[in-house]
Amino acid sequence: VTSGQLRERGNALFQAGDHAAALAAYTRALSLCDAGPERAVLHRNRAACYLKLEDYAKAEADASKAIEADGRDMKALFRRSQALQKLGRLDQAVSDLQRCVSLEPKNKAFQEALRALGSSMHEKMKAMSCTDSKVEQMFQILLDPEEKDVDKKQKAAQNLIVLAREEAGAEKIFQSDGVRLLTQLLDTAKADLMLAALRTLVGLCSGHRSRTMAILVELGAPRLSAVLGVEHEQVSLAACNLLHVMFDSLKEGLQKDFRGKEDAVVLDSSKDLKLLIKHLLELLALEGASAHGRDNALNLLIKVVPRKSPKETNNSMSLWVIDQGLKKILEVGSTVCGTPGSLPVTENSRMSASVLLSKLYDDLKCDAERENFHHLCEDYVRSWFEGHELAGKLRAIQTVSCLLQGPSDAGNRVLELEGIMDSVLSLCASVSEAHQLVAVEALIHAADKAKRASFITANGVSLLKEIYKHSERDSIRIRALVGLCKLGSAGGTDFSMKQFAEGSTMKLAKQCRKWLCNEMIDAGTRRWAVEGLAYLTFDADVKEEFVEDKAAMQAMFHLAKSEDRSVLYAVASTLVNCTNSYDHEEPDPQMLELAKYAKQHIPEQHPKDKPDFVKRRVRKLLAAGVVSALACMVKSENPALTNSCRELISRVFLALVEEAEDRGGVVAQGGGKALIPLSLEGTEVGQTKAAQALAKITITSNPEMAFPGERIYEVVRPLVSLLHLQRTGLENFEGLMALTNLAGISERLRQKILKEKAVPMIEGYMFEEHELIRLAATECMCNMAMSKEVQELFLAEGSDRLKLMVLYSGEEDEKLRRAASGTLAMLTALHPPICKRIPQVTVHWLEILQALLLSPSVELQHRGAVVVMNMMAAEREVAEQLMASEMLEILSVLAKDKDKP
């Protein structure tokens, strides 16, 4: 095919309104064409296609190439002016139109376009000057101490925030001395004005590095840090949001849209980043800062300091924070509430400090860096433990607890310091409730490691039992109980490894449920009852009793939705145990025999952990409202929702949607919506489990009902992730089935699947040995074939896609034949050039089509008849080949069949 023929074909397609196909023809013609004038015409034609397809940047680029070849090309000039107009570059569009008018003064279309563009520029100028006065007016209303009209002030604040969200509006506020005026609003110390100023500043800083740097200079890091530490919770949260946006802008630099303006200026923002972080670290140990301000500072440090992925090689920010601020973070972690001079903290503060320490420790790359971290922690604990009397020992033990909940390696190292473990055990017997609380919690966290657990079983169990039986305070008894639960469940799900006497775990669980349901006890104490159940529910008898106790389940779900987020992990662990959604590998029978022969221990499954029992437990959890609790847990913007916690929630969701009849209920209670964020961030295992749960829902529900509106497009990426080669065969199969359903809904969804690069993976699975996966891939391709881009792939040079479809239409597996012949029927109807290619791909094409028409299956006959009809209509040469065979006789017989209309 010559470039001239392709150009003619492109022209015909453009006239017929098929702009995407015309674009493909012109692009192919360009690859075959070397002549300058011919190339200029093709670029000009492509610009017309891009205008129709609303890709204005590419339209401008192609028109410019045509103009470079011929500066008097009016069509190219006119098309470029249209593209520039859509891109908002009106001055350049006017210049192109004026050139068109000077080349052809009598052309009415050019004159009219120039007049319209002139008036729209005038409108824009008017709007700009109007915006100027509006910005001024809004600040006047907000800063006027005499203005008493509250509604007027609220409206002005809202308008300012909305204006700042648009780039033009943000620039206008910035140019109109807006930052100084916003600073004045912040200094009023009135909550509503401070909120308006902070939210407007978010718009100014979003994605714009130079503006962010200028705002930081004007406001100063100390002022921002002070606003973060205020008592007013909403103001502190808004300041936290602003600082997060500033960090992102300073880190990422500019968004593509404005990069052109600023590339000339080389901006180094690392100093600004360190300055902000330094003030955040100082805020942690500042006595005057509010408790939630301290929490917000910790949350911010968690988000902005550690690397986002191990692929980033630079961990210098984490190292700098460890050197400058580790002791300040430990100040929060070591706070003992209620002691003189302690920092104001919330119930989430220590958990946030543990998460931050854990993230910093995980960000270290070598032993020397980890050794430095250990030394700093040990020095800090020693500084409190030695020479500070009892109060210092409490701070030291509280620090150990904080480290054991975070970077447990560091916690274990500190626990081995001389005198620490002895102090923990002796303080457990203290008469002071506060001292006992600190010591018992440390003992519980220390029992996580098997080595430690055996030491504590020898030394601490009798002590914990003593406290549990004789303490008069529920808060202490409940913690002692959790310590016993933890030690009692050291065998995990292994039925034969029982730590305690028969029935003891049941008694402990009963007491946990009793405390959990007692609303007279404070939430912080009831949280420990869930911690206890998280360990005890390894025992299947405990699981069975728990799901029978609806009040206990609902009390736990209520806690999961409460402000205290430190309970999330315990709730998720309990649910994973109840639904048996942890990983359990079937042992190799030969290895079992060897183990028996060598008298080795063999793990045993509890009879009540068999599938029927698990299915019943899942039903009971669903009836008690587990889905809404999980959805609420996922919404939490809290450090306690760690990646491992997300993974546990994903595991539970996958167990909940295992049975097809339960999926509708899960979706109705918000499960579908909650699964999307779980499938996009977290551990790889967690993301895969959530994606598989989404696939199960998509296969059996109507996707448009399960994921309404734009949400359906967010489901595509997780489903495509199930096609990766490292996933299991079942995950591949369910991913393909779900994508088949989505691809059958709309062209926009098919485009999204194409954009996620799923088509090559779908094609790969069409060669899979497993017949179900091969069938699912072929069915998926059948629905994808409704897209123009996919149809073009079947005509690509050197591709065997079409040959495979024709050969699959002659396979023995009826379902595979149905999918493949359905694809052929679709392709031949939507893209006639394919009809001509079918006889060229295999010599068996005629007998395959005849076999379809003679098949006992009406569905296969119907597909065969459609393919033959399309081929007869498409090309005379193909029609003659069909006529020369027995096709006419077969069709004549089928046409007379009254039973198959």
mmCIF file of C-alpha atoms in Angstrom, residues 719-876:
data_model
loop_
_atom_site.group_PDB
_atom_site.id
_atom_site.type_symbol
_atom_site.label_atom_id
_atom_site.label_comp_id
_atom_site.label_asym_id
_atom_site.label_seq_id
_atom_site.Cartn_x
_atom_site.Cartn_y
_atom_site.Cartn_z
ATOM 1 C CA LEU A 719 -8.641 -6.066 38.137
ATOM 2 C CA VAL A 720 -5.832 -5.689 35.585
ATOM 3 C CA SER A 721 -3.299 -6.263 38.415
ATOM 4 C CA LEU A 722 -4.759 -9.792 38.793
ATOM 5 C CA LEU A 723 -3.485 -10.643 35.278
ATOM 6 C CA HIS A 724 0.198 -10.304 36.229
ATOM 7 C CA LEU A 725 2.194 -13.499 35.869
ATOM 8 C CA GLN A 726 3.097 -13.792 39.576
ATOM 9 C CA ARG A 727 -0.611 -14.095 40.501
ATOM 10 C CA THR A 728 -2.236 -17.525 40.940
ATOM 11 C CA GLY A 729 -4.275 -19.218 38.203
ATOM 12 C CA LEU A 730 -7.507 -18.573 40.142
ATOM 13 C CA GLU A 731 -6.675 -14.846 40.444
ATOM 14 C CA ASN A 732 -5.904 -14.685 36.688
ATOM 15 C CA PHE A 733 -9.189 -16.431 35.883
ATOM 16 C CA GLU A 734 -11.325 -14.196 38.132
ATOM 17 C CA GLY A 735 -9.572 -11.064 36.829
ATOM 18 C CA LEU A 736 -10.355 -12.074 33.221
ATOM 19 C CA MET A 737 -13.997 -12.895 34.027
ATOM 20 C CA ALA A 738 -14.488 -9.535 35.758
ATOM 21 C CA LEU A 739 -12.842 -7.587 32.907
ATOM 22 C CA THR A 740 -15.097 -9.449 30.428
ATOM 23 C CA ASN A 741 -18.121 -8.062 32.263
ATOM 24 C CA LEU A 742 -16.718 -4.518 32.300
ATOM 25 C CA ALA A 743 -15.641 -4.616 28.639
ATOM 26 C CA GLY A 744 -19.209 -5.442 27.623
ATOM 27 C CA ILE A 745 -20.628 -2.273 29.229
ATOM 28 C CA SER A 746 -19.263 0.777 27.361
ATOM 29 C CA GLU A 747 -16.572 2.094 25.038
ATOM 30 C CA ARG A 748 -15.223 4.329 27.825
ATOM 31 C CA LEU A 749 -14.568 1.273 30.002
ATOM 32 C CA ARG A 750 -12.896 -0.531 27.106
ATOM 33 C CA GLN A 751 -10.664 2.525 26.604
ATOM 34 C CA LYS A 752 -9.755 2.448 30.308
ATOM 35 C CA ILE A 753 -8.829 -1.268 30.022
ATOM 36 C CA LEU A 754 -6.695 -0.459 26.952
ATOM 37 C CA LYS A 755 -5.016 2.413 28.809
ATOM 38 C CA GLU A 756 -4.064 0.057 31.663
ATOM 39 C CA LYS A 757 -2.192 -2.069 29.043
ATOM 40 C CA ALA A 758 -4.346 -5.138 29.691
ATOM 41 C CA VAL A 759 -4.754 -6.312 26.053
ATOM 42 C CA PRO A 760 -1.272 -7.932 25.682
ATOM 43 C CA MET A 761 -1.869 -9.821 28.966
ATOM 44 C CA ILE A 762 -5.345 -10.962 27.837
ATOM 45 C CA GLU A 763 -3.789 -12.201 24.579
ATOM 46 C CA GLY A 764 -1.107 -14.075 26.527
ATOM 47 C CA TYR A 765 -3.751 -15.993 28.471
ATOM 48 C CA MET A 766 -5.438 -17.058 25.188
ATOM 49 C CA PHE A 767 -2.441 -19.463 24.806
ATOM 50 C CA GLU A 768 -2.799 -20.789 28.379
ATOM 51 C CA GLU A 769 -2.923 -24.584 28.804
ATOM 52 C CA HIS A 770 -5.677 -24.426 31.426
ATOM 53 C CA GLU A 771 -8.892 -24.516 29.369
ATOM 54 C CA LEU A 772 -10.918 -22.294 31.750
ATOM 55 C CA ILE A 773 -8.314 -19.497 31.712
ATOM 56 C CA ARG A 774 -7.995 -19.820 27.911
ATOM 57 C CA LEU A 775 -11.777 -19.571 27.556
ATOM 58 C CA ALA A 776 -12.045 -16.561 29.923
ATOM 59 C CA ALA A 777 -9.315 -14.724 27.959
ATOM 60 C CA THR A 778 -11.055 -15.432 24.628
ATOM 61 C CA GLU A 779 -14.424 -14.219 25.990
ATOM 62 C CA CYS A 780 -12.724 -11.073 27.298
ATOM 63 C CA MET A 781 -11.122 -10.452 23.891
ATOM 64 C CA CYS A 782 -14.566 -10.939 22.271
ATOM 65 C CA ASN A 783 -15.938 -7.973 24.265
ATOM 66 C CA MET A 784 -12.786 -5.897 23.787
ATOM 67 C CA ALA A 785 -13.122 -6.385 19.998
ATOM 68 C CA MET A 786 -15.885 -3.763 19.996
ATOM 69 C CA SER A 787 -13.089 -1.142 20.266
ATOM 70 C CA LYS A 788 -11.583 0.307 17.084
ATOM 71 C CA GLU A 789 -8.011 0.036 18.474
ATOM 72 C CA VAL A 790 -8.469 -3.688 19.167
ATOM 73 C CA GLN A 791 -9.970 -4.297 15.702
ATOM 74 C CA GLU A 792 -6.870 -2.648 14.174
ATOM 75 C CA LEU A 793 -4.655 -5.090 16.143
ATOM 76 C CA PHE A 794 -6.223 -8.018 14.280
ATOM 77 C CA LEU A 795 -4.996 -6.506 10.985
ATOM 78 C CA ALA A 796 -1.462 -5.721 12.238
ATOM 79 C CA GLU A 797 1.351 -7.053 10.026
ATOM 80 C CA GLY A 798 2.988 -10.253 11.292
ATOM 81 C CA SER A 799 0.310 -10.885 13.924
ATOM 82 C CA ASP A 800 -1.371 -14.283 14.432
ATOM 83 C CA ARG A 801 -4.327 -12.924 16.421
ATOM 84 C CA LEU A 802 -6.853 -13.451 13.624
ATOM 85 C CA LYS A 803 -5.457 -16.903 12.796
ATOM 86 C CA LEU A 804 -5.847 -17.968 16.453
ATOM 87 C CA MET A 805 -9.497 -16.815 16.494
ATOM 88 C CA VAL A 806 -10.282 -18.721 13.277
ATOM 89 C CA LEU A 807 -8.575 -21.890 14.553
ATOM 90 C CA TYR A 808 -10.294 -21.641 17.983
ATOM 91 C CA SER A 809 -13.614 -21.474 16.096
ATOM 92 C CA GLY A 810 -12.862 -25.024 14.951
ATOM 93 C CA GLU A 811 -11.802 -26.443 18.370
ATOM 94 C CA GLU A 812 -13.673 -29.296 20.108
ATOM 95 C CA ASP A 813 -14.455 -27.281 23.284
ATOM 96 C CA GLU A 814 -17.898 -25.805 22.490
ATOM 97 C CA LYS A 815 -17.595 -22.859 24.888
ATOM 98 C CA LEU A 816 -14.251 -21.850 23.370
ATOM 99 C CA ARG A 817 -15.722 -22.165 19.838
ATOM 100 C CA ARG A 818 -18.639 -19.975 20.904
ATOM 101 C CA ALA A 819 -16.348 -17.241 22.247
ATOM 102 C CA ALA A 820 -13.976 -17.326 19.245
ATOM 103 C CA SER A 821 -16.708 -17.438 16.580
ATOM 104 C CA GLY A 822 -18.537 -14.655 18.447
ATOM 105 C CA THR A 823 -15.367 -12.544 18.202
ATOM 106 C CA LEU A 824 -15.163 -13.278 14.444
ATOM 107 C CA ALA A 825 -18.831 -12.329 13.967
ATOM 108 C CA MET A 826 -18.190 -9.047 15.804
ATOM 109 C CA LEU A 827 -14.936 -8.249 13.955
ATOM 110 C CA THR A 828 -16.326 -8.990 10.472
ATOM 111 C CA ALA A 829 -19.385 -6.815 11.169
ATOM 112 C CA LEU A 830 -17.531 -3.831 12.677
ATOM 113 C CA HIS A 831 -14.336 -3.881 10.586
ATOM 114 C CA PRO A 832 -14.960 -5.208 7.016
ATOM 115 C CA PRO A 833 -11.226 -5.294 5.975
ATOM 116 C CA ILE A 834 -10.907 -8.309 8.332
ATOM 117 C CA CYS A 835 -13.203 -10.348 6.008
ATOM 118 C CA LYS A 836 -10.553 -10.208 3.290
ATOM 119 C CA ARG A 837 -7.839 -11.376 5.690
ATOM 120 C CA ILE A 838 -9.628 -14.510 6.978
ATOM 121 C CA PRO A 839 -8.928 -16.651 3.842
ATOM 122 C CA GLN A 840 -5.241 -15.591 4.053
ATOM 123 C CA VAL A 841 -4.569 -16.696 7.655
ATOM 124 C CA THR A 842 -5.249 -20.455 7.354
ATOM 125 C CA VAL A 843 -6.104 -22.943 4.601
ATOM 126 C CA HIS A 844 -8.734 -24.506 6.894
ATOM 127 C CA TRP A 845 -10.943 -21.389 7.033
ATOM 128 C CA LEU A 846 -13.666 -22.815 4.762
ATOM 129 C CA GLU A 847 -14.051 -26.126 6.560
ATOM 130 C CA ILE A 848 -14.113 -24.297 9.953
ATOM 131 C CA LEU A 849 -16.953 -22.032 8.741
ATOM 132 C CA GLN A 850 -18.827 -25.011 7.276
ATOM 133 C CA ALA A 851 -18.402 -26.938 10.543
ATOM 134 C CA LEU A 852 -19.923 -23.971 12.423
ATOM 135 C CA LEU A 853 -22.957 -23.936 10.094
ATOM 136 C CA LEU A 854 -23.409 -27.700 10.383
ATOM 137 C CA SER A 855 -22.985 -27.760 14.171
ATOM 138 C CA PRO A 856 -25.861 -29.170 16.318
ATOM 139 C CA SER A 857 -25.613 -25.973 18.452
ATOM 140 C CA VAL A 858 -27.933 -23.177 17.221
ATOM 141 C CA GLU A 859 -25.636 -20.561 18.795
ATOM 142 C CA LEU A 860 -22.642 -21.764 16.753
ATOM 143 C CA GLN A 861 -24.773 -21.940 13.563
ATOM 144 C CA HIS A 862 -25.964 -18.371 14.142
ATOM 145 C CA ARG A 863 -22.388 -17.076 14.622
ATOM 146 C CA GLY A 864 -21.211 -18.948 11.509
ATOM 147 C CA ALA A 865 -24.077 -17.511 9.428
ATOM 148 C CA VAL A 866 -23.248 -13.939 10.553
ATOM 149 C CA VAL A 867 -19.555 -14.374 9.629
ATOM 150 C CA VAL A 868 -20.438 -15.759 6.169
ATOM 151 C CA MET A 869 -22.984 -12.967 5.557
ATOM 152 C CA ASN A 870 -20.393 -10.299 6.478
ATOM 153 C CA MET A 871 -17.748 -11.911 4.247
ATOM 154 C CA MET A 872 -20.154 -12.125 1.285
ATOM 155 C CA ALA A 873 -20.964 -8.423 1.634
ATOM 156 C CA ALA A 874 -17.386 -7.234 2.147
ATOM 157 C CA GLU A 875 -15.336 -8.344 -0.848
ATOM 158 C CA ARG A 876 -16.216 -9.795 -4.278
#
